[in-house]
Coordinates of C-alpha atoms in Angstrom, one line a residue:
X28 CA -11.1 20.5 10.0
X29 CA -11.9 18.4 12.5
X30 CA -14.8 18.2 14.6
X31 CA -15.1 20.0 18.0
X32 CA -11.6 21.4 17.4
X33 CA -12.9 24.9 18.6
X34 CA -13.5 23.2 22.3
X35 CA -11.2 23.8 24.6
X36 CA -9.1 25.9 23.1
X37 CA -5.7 24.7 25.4
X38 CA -5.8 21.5 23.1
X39 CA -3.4 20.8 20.8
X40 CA -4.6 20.6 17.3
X41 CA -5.1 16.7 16.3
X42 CA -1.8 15.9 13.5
X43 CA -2.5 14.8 10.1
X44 CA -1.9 11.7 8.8
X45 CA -1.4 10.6 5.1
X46 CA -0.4 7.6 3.7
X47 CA 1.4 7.8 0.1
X48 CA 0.5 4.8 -1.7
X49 CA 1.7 4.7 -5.2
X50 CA -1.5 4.5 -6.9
X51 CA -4.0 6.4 -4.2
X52 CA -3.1 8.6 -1.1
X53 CA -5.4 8.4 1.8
X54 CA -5.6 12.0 4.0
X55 CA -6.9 12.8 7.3
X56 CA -6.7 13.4 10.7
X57 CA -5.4 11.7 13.6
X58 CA -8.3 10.1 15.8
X59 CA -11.0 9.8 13.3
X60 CA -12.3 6.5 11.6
X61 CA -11.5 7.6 7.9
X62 CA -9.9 9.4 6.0
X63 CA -11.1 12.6 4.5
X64 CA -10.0 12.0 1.6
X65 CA -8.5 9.2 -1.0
X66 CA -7.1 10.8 -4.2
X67 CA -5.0 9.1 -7.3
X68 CA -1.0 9.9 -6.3
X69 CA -0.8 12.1 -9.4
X70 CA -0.8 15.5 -10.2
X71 CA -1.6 17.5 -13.7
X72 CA 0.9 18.9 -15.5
X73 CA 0.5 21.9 -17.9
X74 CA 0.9 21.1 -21.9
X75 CA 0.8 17.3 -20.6
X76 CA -2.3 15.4 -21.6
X77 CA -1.7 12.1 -18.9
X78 CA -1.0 12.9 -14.7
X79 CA 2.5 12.8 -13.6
X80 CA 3.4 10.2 -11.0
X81 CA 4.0 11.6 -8.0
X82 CA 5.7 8.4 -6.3
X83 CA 8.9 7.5 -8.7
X84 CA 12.3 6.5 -7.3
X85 CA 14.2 6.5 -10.3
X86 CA 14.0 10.4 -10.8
X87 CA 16.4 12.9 -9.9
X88 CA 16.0 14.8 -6.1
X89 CA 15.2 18.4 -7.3
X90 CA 12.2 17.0 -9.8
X91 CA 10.7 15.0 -7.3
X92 CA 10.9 18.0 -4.7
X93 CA 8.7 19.7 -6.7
X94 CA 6.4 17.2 -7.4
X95 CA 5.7 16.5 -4.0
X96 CA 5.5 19.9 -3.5
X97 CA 2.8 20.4 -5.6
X98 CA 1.1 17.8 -4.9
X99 CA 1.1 18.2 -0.6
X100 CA 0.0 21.8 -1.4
X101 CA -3.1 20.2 -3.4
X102 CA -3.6 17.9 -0.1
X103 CA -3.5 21.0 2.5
X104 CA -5.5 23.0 0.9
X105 CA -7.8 21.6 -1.2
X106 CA -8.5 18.8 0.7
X107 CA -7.9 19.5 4.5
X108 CA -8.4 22.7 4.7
X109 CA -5.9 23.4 7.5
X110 CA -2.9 25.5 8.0
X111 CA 0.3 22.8 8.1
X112 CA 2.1 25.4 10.4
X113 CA -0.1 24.1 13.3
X114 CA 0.0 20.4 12.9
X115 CA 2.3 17.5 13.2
X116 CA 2.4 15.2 10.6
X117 CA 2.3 11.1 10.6
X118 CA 3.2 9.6 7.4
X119 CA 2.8 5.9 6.6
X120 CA 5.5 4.3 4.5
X121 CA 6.5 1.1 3.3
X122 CA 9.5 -0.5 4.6
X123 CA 11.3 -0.8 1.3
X124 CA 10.5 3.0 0.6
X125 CA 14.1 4.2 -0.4
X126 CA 16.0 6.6 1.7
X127 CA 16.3 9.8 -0.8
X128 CA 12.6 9.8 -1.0
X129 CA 11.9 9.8 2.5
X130 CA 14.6 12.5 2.9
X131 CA 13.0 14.8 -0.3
X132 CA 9.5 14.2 1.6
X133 CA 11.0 15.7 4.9
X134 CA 12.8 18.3 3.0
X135 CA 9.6 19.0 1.6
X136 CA 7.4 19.1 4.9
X137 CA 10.0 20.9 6.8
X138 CA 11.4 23.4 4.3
X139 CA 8.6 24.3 2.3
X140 CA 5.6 23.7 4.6
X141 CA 7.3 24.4 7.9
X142 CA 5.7 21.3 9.1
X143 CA 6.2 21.6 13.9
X144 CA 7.2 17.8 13.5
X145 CA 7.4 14.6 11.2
X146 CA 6.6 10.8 12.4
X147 CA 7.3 8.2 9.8
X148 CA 5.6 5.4 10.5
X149 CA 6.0 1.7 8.7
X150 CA 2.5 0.7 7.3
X151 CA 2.8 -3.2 8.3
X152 CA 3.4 -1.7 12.1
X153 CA 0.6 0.6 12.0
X154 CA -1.8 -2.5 10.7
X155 CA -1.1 -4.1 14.0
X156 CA -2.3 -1.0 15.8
X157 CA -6.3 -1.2 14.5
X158 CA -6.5 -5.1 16.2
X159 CA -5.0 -4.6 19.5
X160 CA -2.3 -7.3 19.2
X161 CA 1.6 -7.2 19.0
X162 CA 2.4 -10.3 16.9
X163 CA 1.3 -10.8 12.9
X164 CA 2.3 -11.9 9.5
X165 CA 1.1 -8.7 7.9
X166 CA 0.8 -8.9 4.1
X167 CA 0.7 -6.1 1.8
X168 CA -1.0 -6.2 -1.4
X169 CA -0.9 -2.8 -3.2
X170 CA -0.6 -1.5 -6.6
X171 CA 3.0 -2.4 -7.2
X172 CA 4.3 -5.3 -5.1
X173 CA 2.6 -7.8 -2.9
X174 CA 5.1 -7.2 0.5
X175 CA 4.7 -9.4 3.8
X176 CA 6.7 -8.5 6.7
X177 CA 6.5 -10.8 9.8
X178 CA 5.7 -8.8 13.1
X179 CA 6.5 -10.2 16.7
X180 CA 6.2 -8.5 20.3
X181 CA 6.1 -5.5 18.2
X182 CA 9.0 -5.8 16.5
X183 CA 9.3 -6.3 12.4
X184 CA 11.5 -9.1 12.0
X185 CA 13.3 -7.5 9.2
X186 CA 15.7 -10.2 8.0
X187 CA 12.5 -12.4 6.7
X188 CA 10.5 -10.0 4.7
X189 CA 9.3 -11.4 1.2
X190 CA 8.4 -9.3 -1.3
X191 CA 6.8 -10.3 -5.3
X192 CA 5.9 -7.3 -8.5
X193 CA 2.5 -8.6 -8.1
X194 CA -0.4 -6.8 -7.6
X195 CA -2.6 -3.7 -8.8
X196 CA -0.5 -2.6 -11.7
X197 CA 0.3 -6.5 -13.0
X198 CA -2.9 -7.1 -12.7
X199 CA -4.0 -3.8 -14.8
X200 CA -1.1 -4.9 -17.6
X201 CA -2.5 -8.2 -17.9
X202 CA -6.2 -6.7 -18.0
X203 CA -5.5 -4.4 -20.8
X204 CA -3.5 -7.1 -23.1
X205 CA -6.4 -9.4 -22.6
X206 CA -9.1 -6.7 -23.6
X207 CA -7.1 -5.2 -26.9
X208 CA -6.9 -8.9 -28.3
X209 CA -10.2 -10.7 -27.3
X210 CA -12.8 -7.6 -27.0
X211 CA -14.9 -5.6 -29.3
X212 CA -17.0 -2.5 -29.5
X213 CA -20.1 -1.5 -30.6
X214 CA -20.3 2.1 -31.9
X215 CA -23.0 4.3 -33.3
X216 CA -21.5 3.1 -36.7
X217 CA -20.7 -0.1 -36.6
X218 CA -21.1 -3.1 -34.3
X219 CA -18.0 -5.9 -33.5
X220 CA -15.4 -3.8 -34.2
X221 CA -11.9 -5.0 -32.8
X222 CA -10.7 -2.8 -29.5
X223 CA -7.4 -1.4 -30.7
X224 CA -8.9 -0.1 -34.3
X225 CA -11.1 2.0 -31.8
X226 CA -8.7 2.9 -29.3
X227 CA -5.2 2.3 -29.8
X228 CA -4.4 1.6 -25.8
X229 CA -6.9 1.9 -22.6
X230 CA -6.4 4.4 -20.8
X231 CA -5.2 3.0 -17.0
X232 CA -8.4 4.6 -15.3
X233 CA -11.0 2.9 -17.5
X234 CA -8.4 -0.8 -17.1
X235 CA -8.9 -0.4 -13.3
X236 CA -12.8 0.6 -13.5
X237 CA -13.3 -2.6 -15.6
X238 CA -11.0 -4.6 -12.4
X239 CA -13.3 -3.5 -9.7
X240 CA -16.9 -3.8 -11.4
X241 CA -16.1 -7.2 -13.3
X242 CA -13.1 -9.0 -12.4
X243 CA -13.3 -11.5 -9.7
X244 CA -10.8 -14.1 -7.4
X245 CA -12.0 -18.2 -8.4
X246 CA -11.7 -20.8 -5.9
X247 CA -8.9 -23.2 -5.8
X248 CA -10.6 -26.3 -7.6
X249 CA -11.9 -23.3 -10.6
X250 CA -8.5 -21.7 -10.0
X251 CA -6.1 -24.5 -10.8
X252 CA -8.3 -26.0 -13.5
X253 CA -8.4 -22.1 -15.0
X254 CA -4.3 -22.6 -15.0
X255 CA -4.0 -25.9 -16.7
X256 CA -6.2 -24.9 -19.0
X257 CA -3.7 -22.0 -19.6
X258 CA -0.7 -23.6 -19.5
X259 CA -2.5 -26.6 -21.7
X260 CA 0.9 -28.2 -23.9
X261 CA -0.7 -31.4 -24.2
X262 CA -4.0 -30.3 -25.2
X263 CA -6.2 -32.3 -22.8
X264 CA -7.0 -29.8 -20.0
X265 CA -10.6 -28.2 -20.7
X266 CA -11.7 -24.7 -19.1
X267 CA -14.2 -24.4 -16.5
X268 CA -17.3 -22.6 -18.0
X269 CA -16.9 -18.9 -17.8
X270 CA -18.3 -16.4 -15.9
X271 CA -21.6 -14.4 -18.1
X272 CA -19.9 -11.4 -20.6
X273 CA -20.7 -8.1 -19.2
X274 CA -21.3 -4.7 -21.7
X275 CA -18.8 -1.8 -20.8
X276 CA -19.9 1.5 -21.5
X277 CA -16.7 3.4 -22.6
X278 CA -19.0 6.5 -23.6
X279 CA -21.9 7.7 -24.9
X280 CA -21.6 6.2 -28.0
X281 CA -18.9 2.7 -27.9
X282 CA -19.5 0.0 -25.4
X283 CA -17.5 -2.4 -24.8
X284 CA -18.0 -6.3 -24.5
X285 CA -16.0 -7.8 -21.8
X286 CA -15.8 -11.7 -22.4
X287 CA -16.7 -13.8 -19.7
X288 CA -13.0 -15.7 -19.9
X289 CA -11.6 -12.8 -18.7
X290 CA -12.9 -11.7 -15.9
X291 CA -11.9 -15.2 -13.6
X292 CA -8.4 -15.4 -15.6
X293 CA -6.3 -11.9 -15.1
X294 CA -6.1 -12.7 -11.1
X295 CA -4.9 -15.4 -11.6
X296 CA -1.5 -14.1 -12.3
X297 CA -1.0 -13.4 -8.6
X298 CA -1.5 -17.2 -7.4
X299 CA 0.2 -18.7 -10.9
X300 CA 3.5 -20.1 -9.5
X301 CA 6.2 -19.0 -12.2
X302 CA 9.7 -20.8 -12.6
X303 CA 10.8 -20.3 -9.3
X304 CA 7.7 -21.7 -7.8
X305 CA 6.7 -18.0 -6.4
X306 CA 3.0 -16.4 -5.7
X307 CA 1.1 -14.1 -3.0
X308 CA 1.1 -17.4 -0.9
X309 CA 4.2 -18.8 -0.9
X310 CA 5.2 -15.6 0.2
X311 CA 3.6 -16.0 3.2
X312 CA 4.9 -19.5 3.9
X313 CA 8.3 -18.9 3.0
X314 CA 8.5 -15.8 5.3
X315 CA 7.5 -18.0 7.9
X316 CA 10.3 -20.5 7.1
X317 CA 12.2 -18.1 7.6
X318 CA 11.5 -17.0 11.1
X319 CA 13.0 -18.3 14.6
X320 CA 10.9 -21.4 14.8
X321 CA 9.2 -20.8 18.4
X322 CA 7.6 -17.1 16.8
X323 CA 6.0 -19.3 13.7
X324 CA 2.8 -20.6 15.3
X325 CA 1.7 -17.4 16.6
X326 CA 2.2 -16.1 13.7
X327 CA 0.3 -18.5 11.1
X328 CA -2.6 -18.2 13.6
X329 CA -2.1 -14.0 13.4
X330 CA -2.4 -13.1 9.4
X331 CA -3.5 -9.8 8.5
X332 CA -3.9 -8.8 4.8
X333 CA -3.9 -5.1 3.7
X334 CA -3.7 -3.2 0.5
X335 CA -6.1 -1.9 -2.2
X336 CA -5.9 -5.8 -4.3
X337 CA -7.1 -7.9 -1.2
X338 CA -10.2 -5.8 -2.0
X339 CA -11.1 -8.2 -5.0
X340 CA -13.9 -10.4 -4.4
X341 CA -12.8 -13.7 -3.2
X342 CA -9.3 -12.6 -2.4
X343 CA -8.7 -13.3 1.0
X344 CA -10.9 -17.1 0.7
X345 CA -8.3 -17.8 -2.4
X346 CA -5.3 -17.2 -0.5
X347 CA -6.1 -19.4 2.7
X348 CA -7.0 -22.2 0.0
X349 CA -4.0 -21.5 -1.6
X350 CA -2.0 -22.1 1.9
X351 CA -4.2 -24.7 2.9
X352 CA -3.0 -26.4 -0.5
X353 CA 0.9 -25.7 -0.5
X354 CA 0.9 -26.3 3.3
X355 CA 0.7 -29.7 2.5
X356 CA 3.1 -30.3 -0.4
X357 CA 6.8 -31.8 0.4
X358 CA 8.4 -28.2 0.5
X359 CA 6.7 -27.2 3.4
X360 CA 5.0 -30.4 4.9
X361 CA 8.9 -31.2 6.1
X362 CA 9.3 -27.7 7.3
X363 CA 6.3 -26.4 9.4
X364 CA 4.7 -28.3 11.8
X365 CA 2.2 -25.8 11.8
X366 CA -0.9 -26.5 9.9
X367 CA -3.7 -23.7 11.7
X368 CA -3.7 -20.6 9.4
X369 CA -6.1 -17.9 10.7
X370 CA -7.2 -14.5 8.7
X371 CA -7.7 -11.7 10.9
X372 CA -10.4 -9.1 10.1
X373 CA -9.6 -5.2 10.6
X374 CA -12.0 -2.8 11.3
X375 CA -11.6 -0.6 8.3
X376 CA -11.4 -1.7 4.7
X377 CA -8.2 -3.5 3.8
X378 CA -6.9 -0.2 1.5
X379 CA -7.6 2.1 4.8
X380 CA -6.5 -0.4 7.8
X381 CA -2.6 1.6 7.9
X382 CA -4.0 4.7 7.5
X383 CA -6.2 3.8 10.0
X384 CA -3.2 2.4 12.3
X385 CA -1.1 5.8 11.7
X386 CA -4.9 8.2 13.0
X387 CA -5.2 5.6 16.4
X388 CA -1.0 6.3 16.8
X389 CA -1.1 9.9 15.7
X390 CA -3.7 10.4 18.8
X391 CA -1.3 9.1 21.2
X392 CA 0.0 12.4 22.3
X393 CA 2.3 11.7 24.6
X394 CA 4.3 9.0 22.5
X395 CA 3.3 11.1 18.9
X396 CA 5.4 14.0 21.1
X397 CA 8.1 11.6 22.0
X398 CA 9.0 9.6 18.5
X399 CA 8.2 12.4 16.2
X400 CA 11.6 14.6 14.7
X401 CA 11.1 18.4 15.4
X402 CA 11.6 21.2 12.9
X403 CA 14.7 22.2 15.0
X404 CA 16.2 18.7 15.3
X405 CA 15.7 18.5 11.8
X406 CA 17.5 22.2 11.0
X407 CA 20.7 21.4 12.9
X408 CA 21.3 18.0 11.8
X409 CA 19.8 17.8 8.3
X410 CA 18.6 14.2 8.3
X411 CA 15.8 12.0 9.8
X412 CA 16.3 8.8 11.8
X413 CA 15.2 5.1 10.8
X414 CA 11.5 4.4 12.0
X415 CA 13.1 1.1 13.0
X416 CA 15.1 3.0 15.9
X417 CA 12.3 3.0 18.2
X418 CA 14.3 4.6 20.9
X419 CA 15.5 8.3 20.2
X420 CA 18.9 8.4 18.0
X421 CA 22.0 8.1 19.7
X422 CA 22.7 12.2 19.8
X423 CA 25.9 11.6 20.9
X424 CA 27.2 9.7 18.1
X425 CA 26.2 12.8 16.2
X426 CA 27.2 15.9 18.8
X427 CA 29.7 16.8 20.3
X428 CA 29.8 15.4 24.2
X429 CA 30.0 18.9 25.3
X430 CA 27.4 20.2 23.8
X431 CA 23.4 20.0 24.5
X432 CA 21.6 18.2 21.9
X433 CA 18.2 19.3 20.2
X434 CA 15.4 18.1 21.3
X435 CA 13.8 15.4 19.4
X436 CA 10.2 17.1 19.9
X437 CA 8.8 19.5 22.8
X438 CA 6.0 18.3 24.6
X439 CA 2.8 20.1 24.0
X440 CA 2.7 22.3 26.8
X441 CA 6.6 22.2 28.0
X442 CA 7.4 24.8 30.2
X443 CA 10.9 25.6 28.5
X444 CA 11.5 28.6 27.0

């Protein structure tokens, strides 16, 4: 629990805020720096030898109730330690999160756990929150999309999101091809064997170990010359020299050589422009095309990356080459007079910065107490409002005129009865 809570006992107990990402869930409490805890979204079930998902869409309502259920439980008390009877609750969310998920996760929070109150909060919103400033071009690089969503007076500017299936798990897919065909093991028997007589697949924990300890973002000039060499139909382009091979130890007894072409070539996926000319940073610039043309200065000058795959060394330097580079091609030289591209840096790392943003909002009291849906708001009317209404719901488009609506949440120390 948090620190100091047992001062001042009048205080209302700080809210806890989690952010369900699809690969890892950050957990913690409202006002701190961290979170307490960052676990795989996942949970173990019985007679089945690989984790269960716990964020799927295409699964029916009742099976994903009890996944989150389980899987909350494991959060409360395992992790936090706290009763979820006594505090509110902030949860982070992406914008495209689909509506019957959000509505099992309240169902869930409300009905099981008998959660006082539920704020859902967007995570490119929250971002915002941790630099102090209103406007942005926030992208998003997690483990299943890269998602950028353009942010001005505090407002999303919904109609020009972008959104691309790269990221972590492309990334991982590509990894794991590229080590079953090129690698081999050594093992207490015999040395150069070929990966997939050892292991018929690897499994995704050990693909994603390999990412983070090996794999690496080039620079443009290495970059491009890493793609021709790719894409080589003429047979002239020649490869950069690679990066040393690096030994894997898979257990005790195999280890695994990683070849030094690989660990500069799998990233590369995320700034390879396919058929439709598309990758992490055209997003960015087409977003921007989008937008009302006074807004796009501030914010090209205002971009803010998040998400576990900016973490990969060299990311962030890659991606303002990148726009540096297609700035200046036909497509968007006509377009945007803007040419000043500026990276901000938030003070948490890039896979933490929206939790981060939902633990500074969740210690607003006053406006935590204000946006947040109450248990009994949420028992008479059985649903839970749009983040994007930032004002309270219209209750009289759902109640009759007559009749007093619920409150959306009590204050902390309201004098009502």
């Amino acid at each position: 629990m948090p620190v100091y809570e047992g001062l001042g006992s009048g205080a209302e107990k700080t809210a806890v805020v989690i952010d369900l990402g699809e690969a890892f869930t950050k957990c913690g409490f409202a006002g701190e720096t961290g979170p307490r805890c960052i676990i795989p979204s996942e949970i173990k079930k019985p007679n089945v030898t690989k984790p269960v998902k716990v964020i799927q869409y295409n699964i029916n309502t009742e099976e994903l109730y009890s996944y989150l259920k389980e899987f909350i439980h494991v959060l409360y008390f395992r992790h936090l330690l706290v009763n979820p009877r006594d505090r509110r609750v902030v949860i982070i969310e992406s914008v495209l999160c689909p509506s019957h998920f959000r509505d099992t996760l309240t169902r869930v929070l409300f009905k099981h756990f008998e959660v006082p109150s539920v704020l859902f909060a967007p995570s490119h919103l929250m971002a915002l929150l941790t630099l102090g400033i209103n406007s942005a071009m926030v992208l998003d690089c997690g483990y299943a999309e890269s998602l950028v969503l353009p942010i001005y007076d505090g407002i999303p500017i919904l109609s020009c999101w972008g959104s691309l299936p790269l990221g972590g798990k492309a990334i991982h897919k590509e990894l794991e091809y590229q080590l079953l065909e090129q690698c081999t093991v050594d093992t207490g028997l015999a040395k150069g064997q070929s990966l997939p007589s050892v292991m018929g697949s690897v499994p995704e924990d050990i693909v994603e170990d390999i990412k983070v300890r090996t794999c690496f973002v080039s620079d443009l000039q290495r970059g491009l010359k890493i793609q021709a060499a790719k894409f080589n139909i003429d047979g002239s382009a020649e490869r950069p020299p690679p990066p040393p091979d690096v030994d894997y130890p898979l257990d005790g007894e195999k280890i695994l050589h990683v070849v030094g072409p690989i660990r500069d070539s799998v990233v590369e996926i995320l700034f390879e422009q396919d058929n439709e000319e598309t990758s992490v940073a055209t997003l960015i610039l087409d977003s921007l095309i989008q937008c009302p043309i006074d807004t796009r200065k501030q914010l090209a000058e205002n971009l803010v990356v998040i998400g576990g795959t900016a973490m990969l060394p060299g990311f962030l330097h890659r991606l303002m080459a990148e726009i540096r580079y297609l700035v200046e091609k036909p497509k968007y030289k006509e377009t945007l007079a803007t040419k000043t591209f500026r990276i901000h840096t938030p003070p948490a790392k890039p896979n933490c910065v929206a939790w981060l943003g939902g633990a500074i909002f969740g210690a607003l009291q006053d406006i935590l107490g204000s946006r947040s849906v109450s248990k009994e708001y949420y028992s008479q009317t059985g649903r839970i409002p749009d983040w994007c209404c930032l004002n309270n719901p219209p209750l009289e488009m759902m109640f009759d005129v007559g009749k007093a609506p619920p409150p959306l949440m009590k204050r902390a120390f309201s004098t009502e009865k």
